[in-house]
């Protein structure tokens, strides 16, 4: 199969998937357990079936296609990514990695490879954590890291819990534990993904070989003040949650700038309640997303945020809550598999570089416990998590070819 034909197939599939968004014309919004997720999953199932895979959907909402090996009980080679998106995101984040996995299965079959072990293509649900503020729900469930209590603990902006959203979607959240694979059944995990950053595009490099993924901690902070009249309440009588919260928020970026190792910190969401312009806010909610290759940096910034909150709320005898929504440590990826992919790039004359991933991925969750590797393709001007996100289809074809050669080596061992 020549690269142009592979490019054509990938283009056909990704173009078709673009329509499954809740915000047509304004990027991809495909949140877990929604109509758009259902539409995308149904299409992925069709593609997997047409590619001769054994198709299923698990108790967590992941979609799975199996290319049977001689010994189906041997630890499988799994490849995939997520089919959900952020609000108004791009058309390639996650979903392109799912299509690359299906393309690898197609290429293995067309080459007439009879694998010694199963090759499993997977589309994970809710990697982003956008709807419920968490992350890695599908891949976490597959590893047995998500239970019924977890599904009841987190809710979306409308107060719908993961538990209720799963029920509405047609899943039984009481059975989420059934999505877990028995220990030893997954031998390795491969993920192709857009870089979502500027490095490859700026350096005109075709392939990123990811050797490390940053750790992440995510928090939802609520600062409690007192609702008052904005006009009649003297400044020294206020319990002003916005004043306190913004004094803390304004320091977070500088605390990250002081660090090295790709340390970043983001306040992506701020909300005042009740949100009237002539009301001193009763409370302020804001999120914090802290990442670094060095876990000590993440812990240090989280500790400084808590300390600053204590100091600021003490000023007006207020209070705050800080809920941890995600804690995951940095992961070093498989040198052995990176070397195989590096040889694949050399054989095909693709330019490549080893690099850090500042974005979390299902590979971050799975890499905590299993041999894992990631491959990046360039993002135009490094833009992602926005409608202008763009990657050439021919780049995905290169990713599929490199990953297929890696998968083949692992499947014939
Ligand atoms: O947020 C991330 O790093 C990824 O896009 N889920
Ligand atoms: Mn993303
Ligand atoms: Mn992603």
CSV table of C-alpha atoms and ligand atoms in Angstrom, one decimal:
chain,number,residue,atom,x,y,z
A,1,UNK,CA,0.0,0.0,0.0
A,2,UNK,CA,1.6,3.3,-1.1
A,3,UNK,CA,1.7,6.3,1.2
A,4,UNK,CA,-0.7,8.2,-1.0
A,5,UNK,CA,-3.4,5.5,-0.6
A,6,UNK,CA,-2.9,5.3,3.1
A,7,UNK,CA,-3.2,9.1,3.3
A,8,UNK,CA,-6.4,8.9,1.3
A,9,UNK,CA,-8.0,6.4,3.7
A,10,UNK,CA,-7.0,8.4,6.8
A,11,UNK,CA,-8.3,11.6,5.2
A,12,UNK,CA,-11.6,9.9,4.3
A,13,UNK,CA,-12.1,8.7,7.9
A,14,UNK,CA,-11.1,11.9,9.7
A,15,UNK,CA,-13.1,14.0,7.3
A,16,UNK,CA,-16.2,11.9,8.0
A,17,UNK,CA,-15.7,12.1,11.8
A,18,UNK,CA,-15.5,15.9,11.7
A,19,UNK,CA,-19.4,16.1,11.5
A,20,UNK,CA,-19.8,14.6,15.0
A,21,UNK,CA,-19.5,17.8,17.0
A,22,UNK,CA,-21.9,19.7,19.2
A,23,UNK,CA,-20.5,23.0,17.8
A,24,UNK,CA,-20.5,22.7,14.0
A,25,UNK,CA,-18.6,25.5,12.4
A,26,UNK,CA,-16.8,26.3,15.7
A,27,UNK,CA,-14.5,23.4,16.3
A,28,UNK,CA,-14.9,19.9,17.6
A,29,UNK,CA,-16.9,19.6,20.8
A,30,UNK,CA,-17.4,15.8,21.4
A,31,UNK,CA,-17.8,15.3,25.2
A,32,UNK,CA,-18.0,11.8,26.7
A,33,UNK,CA,-21.4,10.1,27.0
A,34,UNK,CA,-23.1,12.5,24.5
A,35,UNK,CA,-24.9,12.1,21.1
A,36,UNK,CA,-21.7,13.2,19.3
A,37,UNK,CA,-19.7,10.5,21.2
A,38,UNK,CA,-22.2,7.9,20.2
A,39,UNK,CA,-22.1,9.0,16.6
A,40,UNK,CA,-18.3,8.8,16.5
A,41,UNK,CA,-18.2,5.4,18.3
A,42,UNK,CA,-20.7,4.0,15.8
A,43,UNK,CA,-18.6,5.1,12.9
A,44,UNK,CA,-15.4,3.7,14.5
A,45,UNK,CA,-17.2,0.4,15.0
A,46,UNK,CA,-18.1,0.3,11.4
A,47,UNK,CA,-14.5,1.0,10.3
A,48,UNK,CA,-13.2,-1.6,12.7
A,49,UNK,CA,-15.7,-4.2,11.3
A,50,UNK,CA,-14.8,-3.3,7.7
A,51,UNK,CA,-11.2,-3.8,8.6
A,52,UNK,CA,-11.9,-7.4,9.8
A,53,UNK,CA,-11.5,-6.7,13.5
A,54,UNK,CA,-13.6,-8.2,16.2
A,55,UNK,CA,-15.5,-5.2,17.6
A,56,UNK,CA,-16.8,-4.4,21.1
A,57,UNK,CA,-17.7,-1.5,23.3
A,58,UNK,CA,-16.7,-2.0,27.0
A,59,UNK,CA,-18.4,-1.0,30.2
A,60,UNK,CA,-16.6,2.4,30.3
A,61,UNK,CA,-17.5,3.5,26.8
A,62,UNK,CA,-14.2,2.5,25.1
A,63,UNK,CA,-14.5,1.1,21.6
A,64,UNK,CA,-12.2,-1.9,20.9
A,65,UNK,CA,-11.2,-3.8,17.7
A,66,UNK,CA,-9.2,-7.0,17.9
A,67,UNK,CA,-7.0,-8.5,15.1
A,68,UNK,CA,-6.7,-12.0,16.4
A,69,UNK,CA,-3.3,-13.5,16.9
A,70,UNK,CA,-2.3,-17.2,17.0
A,71,UNK,CA,-2.3,-17.1,20.8
A,72,UNK,CA,-5.2,-14.8,21.8
A,73,UNK,CA,-4.2,-15.3,25.5
A,74,UNK,CA,-0.7,-13.9,25.0
A,75,UNK,CA,-0.2,-10.2,26.2
A,76,UNK,CA,-1.6,-8.1,23.3
A,77,UNK,CA,-0.1,-5.1,21.5
A,78,UNK,CA,-2.6,-2.3,22.0
A,79,UNK,CA,-2.7,0.9,20.0
A,80,UNK,CA,-5.1,3.8,20.1
A,81,UNK,CA,-6.0,7.2,21.6
A,82,UNK,CA,-9.2,9.0,22.6
A,83,UNK,CA,-12.3,9.9,20.6
A,84,UNK,CA,-13.5,12.7,22.9
A,85,UNK,CA,-12.5,16.3,22.6
A,86,UNK,CA,-12.3,19.6,24.5
A,87,UNK,CA,-14.8,22.4,24.0
A,88,UNK,CA,-14.4,23.9,20.5
A,89,UNK,CA,-11.3,21.8,20.0
A,90,UNK,CA,-9.6,20.6,16.8
A,91,UNK,CA,-10.4,17.7,14.5
A,92,UNK,CA,-7.3,15.7,15.1
A,93,UNK,CA,-6.6,15.6,18.9
A,94,UNK,CA,-7.1,12.0,19.9
A,95,UNK,CA,-9.3,10.8,17.2
A,96,UNK,CA,-6.5,10.9,14.6
A,97,UNK,CA,-4.6,8.4,16.8
A,98,UNK,CA,-7.6,6.1,16.9
A,99,UNK,CA,-7.8,6.2,13.1
A,100,UNK,CA,-4.0,5.5,12.9
A,101,UNK,CA,-4.5,2.4,15.0
A,102,UNK,CA,-7.3,1.2,12.7
A,103,UNK,CA,-5.0,2.0,9.7
A,104,UNK,CA,-2.2,-0.1,11.3
A,105,UNK,CA,-4.6,-3.0,11.6
A,106,UNK,CA,-5.6,-2.6,8.0
A,107,UNK,CA,-1.9,-2.5,6.9
A,108,UNK,CA,-1.1,-5.6,9.0
A,109,UNK,CA,-4.0,-7.5,7.4
A,110,UNK,CA,-3.1,-6.3,3.9
A,111,UNK,CA,0.5,-7.5,4.4
A,112,UNK,CA,-0.9,-10.9,5.4
A,113,UNK,CA,0.7,-10.8,8.8
A,114,UNK,CA,-0.5,-13.5,11.2
A,115,UNK,CA,0.4,-12.0,14.5
A,116,UNK,CA,1.6,-14.3,17.3
A,117,UNK,CA,-0.6,-12.2,19.7
A,118,UNK,CA,-3.6,-10.0,19.3
A,119,UNK,CA,-3.3,-6.5,18.0
A,120,UNK,CA,-6.0,-4.3,19.6
A,121,UNK,CA,-7.1,-1.0,18.2
A,122,UNK,CA,-8.9,1.2,20.8
A,123,UNK,CA,-10.8,4.4,21.0
A,124,UNK,CA,-10.8,5.7,24.6
A,125,UNK,CA,-13.7,7.8,26.0
A,126,UNK,CA,-13.0,10.9,28.1
A,127,UNK,CA,-9.3,11.3,28.0
A,128,UNK,CA,-9.6,15.1,28.2
A,129,UNK,CA,-11.6,15.3,31.4
A,130,UNK,CA,-13.3,18.4,29.9
A,131,UNK,CA,-16.8,17.6,30.9
A,132,UNK,CA,-16.2,16.4,34.5
A,133,UNK,CA,-12.8,18.1,35.2
A,134,UNK,CA,-11.0,14.8,35.6
A,135,UNK,CA,-9.2,12.9,32.8
A,136,UNK,CA,-8.2,9.5,31.4
A,137,UNK,CA,-11.5,7.9,32.4
A,138,UNK,CA,-11.5,5.2,29.6
A,139,UNK,CA,-7.9,4.2,29.8
A,140,UNK,CA,-8.0,4.4,33.6
A,141,UNK,CA,-11.0,2.1,33.6
A,142,UNK,CA,-9.3,-0.4,31.3
A,143,UNK,CA,-6.5,-0.6,33.9
A,144,UNK,CA,-9.0,-1.0,36.7
A,145,UNK,CA,-8.3,2.4,38.2
A,146,UNK,CA,-12.0,3.7,38.0
A,147,UNK,CA,-14.8,2.3,40.1
A,148,UNK,CA,-18.5,3.1,40.8
A,149,UNK,CA,-17.6,5.5,43.6
A,150,UNK,CA,-15.4,7.5,41.2
A,151,UNK,CA,-18.3,7.9,38.8
A,152,UNK,CA,-20.5,9.3,41.6
A,153,UNK,CA,-17.8,11.7,42.8
A,154,UNK,CA,-17.4,14.0,39.8
A,155,UNK,CA,-20.1,16.0,38.0
A,156,UNK,CA,-20.3,18.3,35.0
A,157,UNK,CA,-21.2,22.0,35.0
A,158,UNK,CA,-24.9,21.1,35.1
A,159,UNK,CA,-24.5,18.8,38.1
A,160,UNK,CA,-24.7,15.6,36.0
A,161,UNK,CA,-22.4,13.0,37.5
A,162,UNK,CA,-20.4,10.6,35.4
A,163,UNK,CA,-22.7,7.9,36.9
A,164,UNK,CA,-25.8,9.6,35.6
A,165,UNK,CA,-24.2,10.6,32.3
A,166,UNK,CA,-23.2,6.9,31.7
A,167,UNK,CA,-26.7,5.7,32.4
A,168,UNK,CA,-28.2,8.3,30.0
A,169,UNK,CA,-25.7,7.2,27.4
A,170,UNK,CA,-26.9,3.6,27.7
A,171,UNK,CA,-24.1,2.2,29.9
A,172,UNK,CA,-24.5,0.7,33.4
A,173,UNK,CA,-22.1,2.6,35.7
A,174,UNK,CA,-22.5,-0.2,38.3
A,175,UNK,CA,-20.5,-2.4,35.8
A,176,UNK,CA,-17.7,0.1,35.1
A,177,UNK,CA,-15.3,-2.3,36.8
A,178,UNK,CA,-15.9,-4.8,34.0
A,179,UNK,CA,-13.9,-2.6,31.7
A,180,UNK,CA,-10.7,-3.6,33.5
A,181,UNK,CA,-8.4,-6.0,31.7
A,182,UNK,CA,-6.8,-8.8,33.7
A,183,UNK,CA,-3.2,-8.1,34.7
A,184,UNK,CA,-0.8,-9.3,32.0
A,185,UNK,CA,-3.3,-9.2,29.1
A,186,UNK,CA,-1.9,-6.0,27.7
A,187,UNK,CA,1.7,-6.3,26.8
A,188,UNK,CA,2.4,-2.9,25.3
A,189,UNK,CA,0.6,0.3,24.4
A,190,UNK,CA,1.4,2.5,21.3
A,191,UNK,CA,-0.1,6.0,20.7
A,192,UNK,CA,0.1,8.2,17.7
A,193,UNK,CA,-0.9,11.8,18.4
A,194,UNK,CA,-0.6,15.4,17.1
A,195,UNK,CA,2.2,17.3,19.0
A,196,UNK,CA,-0.2,20.1,20.0
A,197,UNK,CA,2.9,22.3,20.4
A,198,UNK,CA,5.3,24.3,18.1
A,199,UNK,CA,8.5,22.2,18.1
A,200,UNK,CA,8.2,19.8,15.1
A,201,UNK,CA,6.5,22.4,12.8
A,202,UNK,CA,9.1,25.1,13.6
A,203,UNK,CA,12.0,22.7,13.1
A,204,UNK,CA,10.4,21.1,10.0
A,205,UNK,CA,10.8,17.7,11.6
A,206,UNK,CA,8.4,15.0,10.4
A,207,UNK,CA,8.2,12.6,13.4
A,208,UNK,CA,8.4,13.2,17.2
A,209,UNK,CA,9.6,10.2,19.3
A,210,UNK,CA,8.2,10.9,22.7
A,211,UNK,CA,10.5,9.8,25.5
A,212,UNK,CA,8.8,11.4,28.4
A,213,UNK,CA,5.3,12.7,29.3
A,214,UNK,CA,4.9,15.3,32.0
A,215,UNK,CA,3.1,14.7,35.2
A,216,UNK,CA,-0.2,16.6,35.9
A,217,UNK,CA,-2.1,17.8,38.9
A,218,UNK,CA,-5.5,19.4,38.5
A,219,UNK,CA,-7.5,21.2,41.2
A,220,UNK,CA,-10.9,22.9,41.5
A,221,UNK,CA,-10.6,25.7,44.0
A,222,UNK,CA,-13.6,27.5,45.6
A,223,UNK,CA,-13.0,30.7,47.7
A,224,UNK,CA,-16.0,31.5,49.9
A,225,UNK,CA,-16.7,35.2,50.8
A,226,UNK,CA,-20.0,37.0,51.4
A,227,UNK,CA,-22.5,38.4,48.9
A,228,UNK,CA,-23.0,42.1,49.5
A,229,UNK,CA,-24.2,45.2,47.7
A,230,UNK,CA,-21.4,46.5,45.4
A,231,UNK,CA,-22.3,50.1,46.1
A,232,UNK,CA,-23.2,50.4,49.7
A,233,UNK,CA,-20.7,48.0,51.3
A,234,UNK,CA,-17.5,49.8,52.4
A,235,UNK,CA,-14.3,48.2,51.2
A,236,UNK,CA,-13.1,47.4,54.8
A,237,UNK,CA,-16.4,45.6,55.5
A,238,UNK,CA,-16.3,43.2,52.6
A,239,UNK,CA,-15.6,39.5,52.5
A,240,UNK,CA,-14.4,39.8,48.9
A,241,UNK,CA,-13.7,36.3,47.5
A,242,UNK,CA,-12.7,37.8,44.1
A,243,UNK,CA,-10.1,40.0,45.7
A,244,UNK,CA,-8.6,37.0,47.6
A,245,UNK,CA,-8.8,34.6,44.7
A,246,UNK,CA,-7.2,36.9,42.2
A,247,UNK,CA,-4.3,37.7,44.5
A,248,UNK,CA,-3.5,34.0,44.4
A,249,UNK,CA,-4.3,33.4,40.7
A,250,UNK,CA,-2.0,36.3,39.8
A,251,UNK,CA,1.0,34.5,41.3
A,252,UNK,CA,0.6,31.1,39.8
A,253,UNK,CA,2.1,31.7,36.3
A,254,UNK,CA,5.2,33.3,37.9
A,255,UNK,CA,5.7,30.3,40.2
A,256,UNK,CA,5.7,28.1,37.0
A,257,UNK,CA,8.1,30.5,35.2
A,258,UNK,CA,10.6,30.2,38.0
A,259,UNK,CA,10.9,26.4,37.4
A,260,UNK,CA,12.6,24.4,34.6
A,261,UNK,CA,11.7,20.9,33.2
A,262,UNK,CA,8.9,22.1,31.0
A,263,UNK,CA,6.9,23.3,34.1
A,264,UNK,CA,3.6,25.0,33.3
A,265,UNK,CA,0.5,26.1,35.3
A,266,UNK,CA,-2.8,27.2,33.9
A,267,UNK,CA,-6.0,28.7,35.3
A,268,UNK,CA,-8.4,27.7,32.6
A,269,UNK,CA,-11.7,28.4,34.3
A,270,UNK,CA,-12.8,31.2,36.6
A,271,UNK,CA,-16.4,31.7,37.7
A,272,UNK,CA,-18.0,34.1,40.2
A,273,UNK,CA,-21.2,33.2,42.0
A,274,UNK,CA,-23.9,34.6,41.7
A,275,UNK,CA,-22.1,36.6,38.9
A,276,UNK,CA,-23.8,39.9,39.1
A,277,UNK,CA,-21.8,43.0,38.3
A,278,UNK,CA,-23.3,44.9,41.2
A,279,UNK,CA,-22.9,42.1,43.7
A,280,UNK,CA,-19.8,41.4,45.8
A,281,UNK,CA,-19.4,37.7,44.9
A,282,UNK,CA,-20.5,35.1,47.4
A,283,UNK,CA,-17.8,32.8,46.0
A,284,UNK,CA,-15.3,32.2,43.2
A,285,UNK,CA,-14.4,28.9,41.6
A,286,UNK,CA,-11.3,28.4,39.5
A,287,UNK,CA,-9.3,25.5,38.1
A,288,UNK,CA,-5.6,24.9,38.2
A,289,UNK,CA,-3.7,22.6,35.9
A,290,UNK,CA,0.0,22.1,36.8
A,291,UNK,CA,2.5,20.1,34.8
A,292,UNK,CA,6.2,19.3,34.8
A,293,UNK,CA,8.7,16.6,33.9
A,294,UNK,CA,9.8,17.0,37.5
A,295,UNK,CA,7.1,16.0,40.0
A,296,UNK,CA,8.7,18.0,42.8
A,297,UNK,CA,7.9,21.2,40.8
A,298,UNK,CA,4.2,20.2,40.6
A,299,UNK,CA,4.0,19.5,44.3
A,300,UNK,CA,5.8,22.7,45.2
A,301,UNK,CA,3.4,24.9,43.1
A,302,UNK,CA,0.4,23.1,44.5
A,303,UNK,CA,1.7,23.7,48.1
A,304,UNK,CA,2.3,27.4,47.4
A,305,UNK,CA,-1.3,27.8,46.1
A,306,UNK,CA,-2.7,26.2,49.3
A,307,UNK,CA,-0.5,28.4,51.5
A,308,UNK,CA,-1.5,31.6,49.6
A,309,UNK,CA,-5.2,30.7,49.8
A,310,UNK,CA,-4.9,30.2,53.6
A,311,UNK,CA,-3.2,33.6,53.9
A,312,UNK,CA,-5.7,35.5,51.8
A,313,UNK,CA,-8.9,34.1,53.2
A,314,UNK,CA,-7.6,34.7,56.8
A,315,UNK,CA,-7.7,38.5,55.9
A,316,UNK,CA,-11.5,38.4,56.0
A,317,UNK,CA,-12.1,35.3,58.0
A,318,UNK,CA,-13.3,33.5,54.9
A,319,UNK,CA,-12.7,30.0,53.8
A,320,UNK,CA,-11.8,27.9,50.7
A,321,UNK,CA,-12.0,24.4,49.4
A,322,UNK,CA,-9.5,22.8,47.1
A,323,UNK,CA,-10.6,19.6,45.4
A,324,UNK,CA,-7.9,17.4,43.7
A,325,UNK,CA,-9.4,16.2,40.4
A,326,UNK,CA,-6.3,14.5,39.0
A,327,UNK,CA,-2.8,13.5,40.2
A,328,UNK,CA,-0.6,11.6,37.8
A,329,UNK,CA,3.2,11.4,37.8
A,330,UNK,CA,5.6,12.0,34.9
A,331,UNK,CA,6.3,8.8,32.8
A,332,UNK,CA,9.5,7.8,30.9
A,333,UNK,CA,8.5,5.9,27.8
A,334,UNK,CA,10.0,2.6,26.4
A,335,UNK,CA,13.5,3.1,25.1
A,336,UNK,CA,13.3,-0.3,23.3
A,337,UNK,CA,10.2,0.7,21.3
A,338,UNK,CA,11.6,4.2,20.6
A,339,UNK,CA,14.7,2.7,19.1
A,340,UNK,CA,12.6,0.5,16.8
A,341,UNK,CA,10.7,3.5,15.6
A,342,UNK,CA,13.9,5.5,15.2
A,343,UNK,CA,15.2,2.8,12.9
A,344,UNK,CA,11.9,2.9,11.0
A,345,UNK,CA,12.3,6.6,10.5
A,346,UNK,CA,15.9,6.2,9.3
A,347,UNK,CA,14.9,3.4,6.9
A,348,UNK,CA,12.3,5.7,5.3
A,349,UNK,CA,14.3,8.8,5.5
A,350,UNK,CA,11.9,10.6,7.8
A,351,UNK,CA,13.4,13.4,9.9
A,352,UNK,CA,12.7,12.8,13.6
A,353,UNK,CA,13.6,13.9,17.1
A,354,UNK,CA,13.2,12.6,20.7
A,355,UNK,CA,11.0,14.9,22.7
A,356,UNK,CA,9.0,15.6,25.9
A,357,UNK,CA,5.2,15.7,25.7
A,358,UNK,CA,3.8,18.7,27.6
A,359,UNK,CA,0.3,17.3,26.9
A,360,UNK,CA,-1.0,14.4,28.9
A,361,UNK,CA,-2.4,11.5,26.9
A,362,UNK,CA,-3.9,8.0,27.5
A,363,UNK,CA,-0.2,7.0,27.2
A,364,UNK,CA,0.4,8.9,30.4
A,365,UNK,CA,-2.1,6.8,32.3
A,366,UNK,CA,-1.1,3.5,30.7
A,367,UNK,CA,2.6,4.3,30.8
A,368,UNK,CA,2.4,4.3,34.6
A,369,UNK,CA,2.1,0.5,34.6
A,370,UNK,CA,2.9,-0.9,31.1
A,371,UNK,CA,5.6,-0.5,28.4
A,372,UNK,CA,4.3,2.4,26.4
A,373,UNK,CA,5.5,4.6,23.5
A,374,UNK,CA,4.2,7.7,21.7
A,375,UNK,CA,4.8,9.2,18.3
A,376,UNK,CA,4.0,12.8,17.4
A,377,UNK,CA,3.2,14.4,14.1
A,378,UNK,CA,3.5,18.2,13.6
A,379,UNK,CA,0.8,20.6,14.5
A,380,UNK,CA,0.6,23.7,12.2
A,381,UNK,CA,2.1,26.6,14.2
A,382,UNK,CA,1.7,24.5,17.3
A,383,UNK,CA,-1.9,25.3,17.6
A,384,UNK,CA,-4.3,22.8,19.3
A,385,UNK,CA,-7.4,22.7,21.6
A,386,UNK,CA,-8.9,25.2,19.2
A,387,UNK,CA,-10.7,25.1,15.8
A,388,UNK,CA,-7.6,26.0,13.8
A,389,UNK,CA,-5.8,22.9,14.9
A,390,UNK,CA,-4.3,21.4,11.7
A,391,UNK,CA,-2.0,18.5,10.7
A,392,UNK,CA,-1.4,17.2,7.1
A,393,UNK,CA,-3.1,13.8,6.4
A,394,UNK,CA,0.2,12.7,4.8
A,395,UNK,CA,1.8,13.1,8.3
A,396,UNK,CA,-0.7,10.7,9.8
A,397,UNK,CA,0.2,8.3,7.0
A,398,UNK,CA,3.9,8.4,8.0
A,399,UNK,CA,2.9,7.8,11.6
A,400,UNK,CA,0.8,4.8,10.6
A,401,UNK,CA,3.7,3.4,8.6
A,402,UNK,CA,6.2,3.8,11.4
A,403,UNK,CA,3.8,2.4,14.0
A,404,UNK,CA,2.9,-0.5,11.8
A,405,UNK,CA,6.6,-1.5,11.6
A,406,UNK,CA,6.9,-1.3,15.3
A,407,UNK,CA,3.6,-3.3,15.9
A,408,UNK,CA,4.8,-5.9,13.4
A,409,UNK,CA,8.0,-6.4,15.3
A,410,UNK,CA,6.2,-6.7,18.6
A,411,UNK,CA,3.5,-9.0,17.1
A,412,UNK,CA,5.9,-11.5,15.6
A,413,UNK,CA,8.0,-11.9,18.8
B,1,LIG,O1,-4.8,18.3,28.5
B,1,LIG,C1,-4.0,17.5,27.8
B,1,LIG,O2,-2.9,17.6,28.0
B,1,LIG,C2,-4.5,16.6,26.8
B,1,LIG,O3,-4.9,17.2,25.7
B,1,LIG,N1,-5.6,15.8,27.4
B,2,LIG,MN1,-6.4,17.3,24.2
B,3,LIG,MN1,-5.3,14.2,23.1
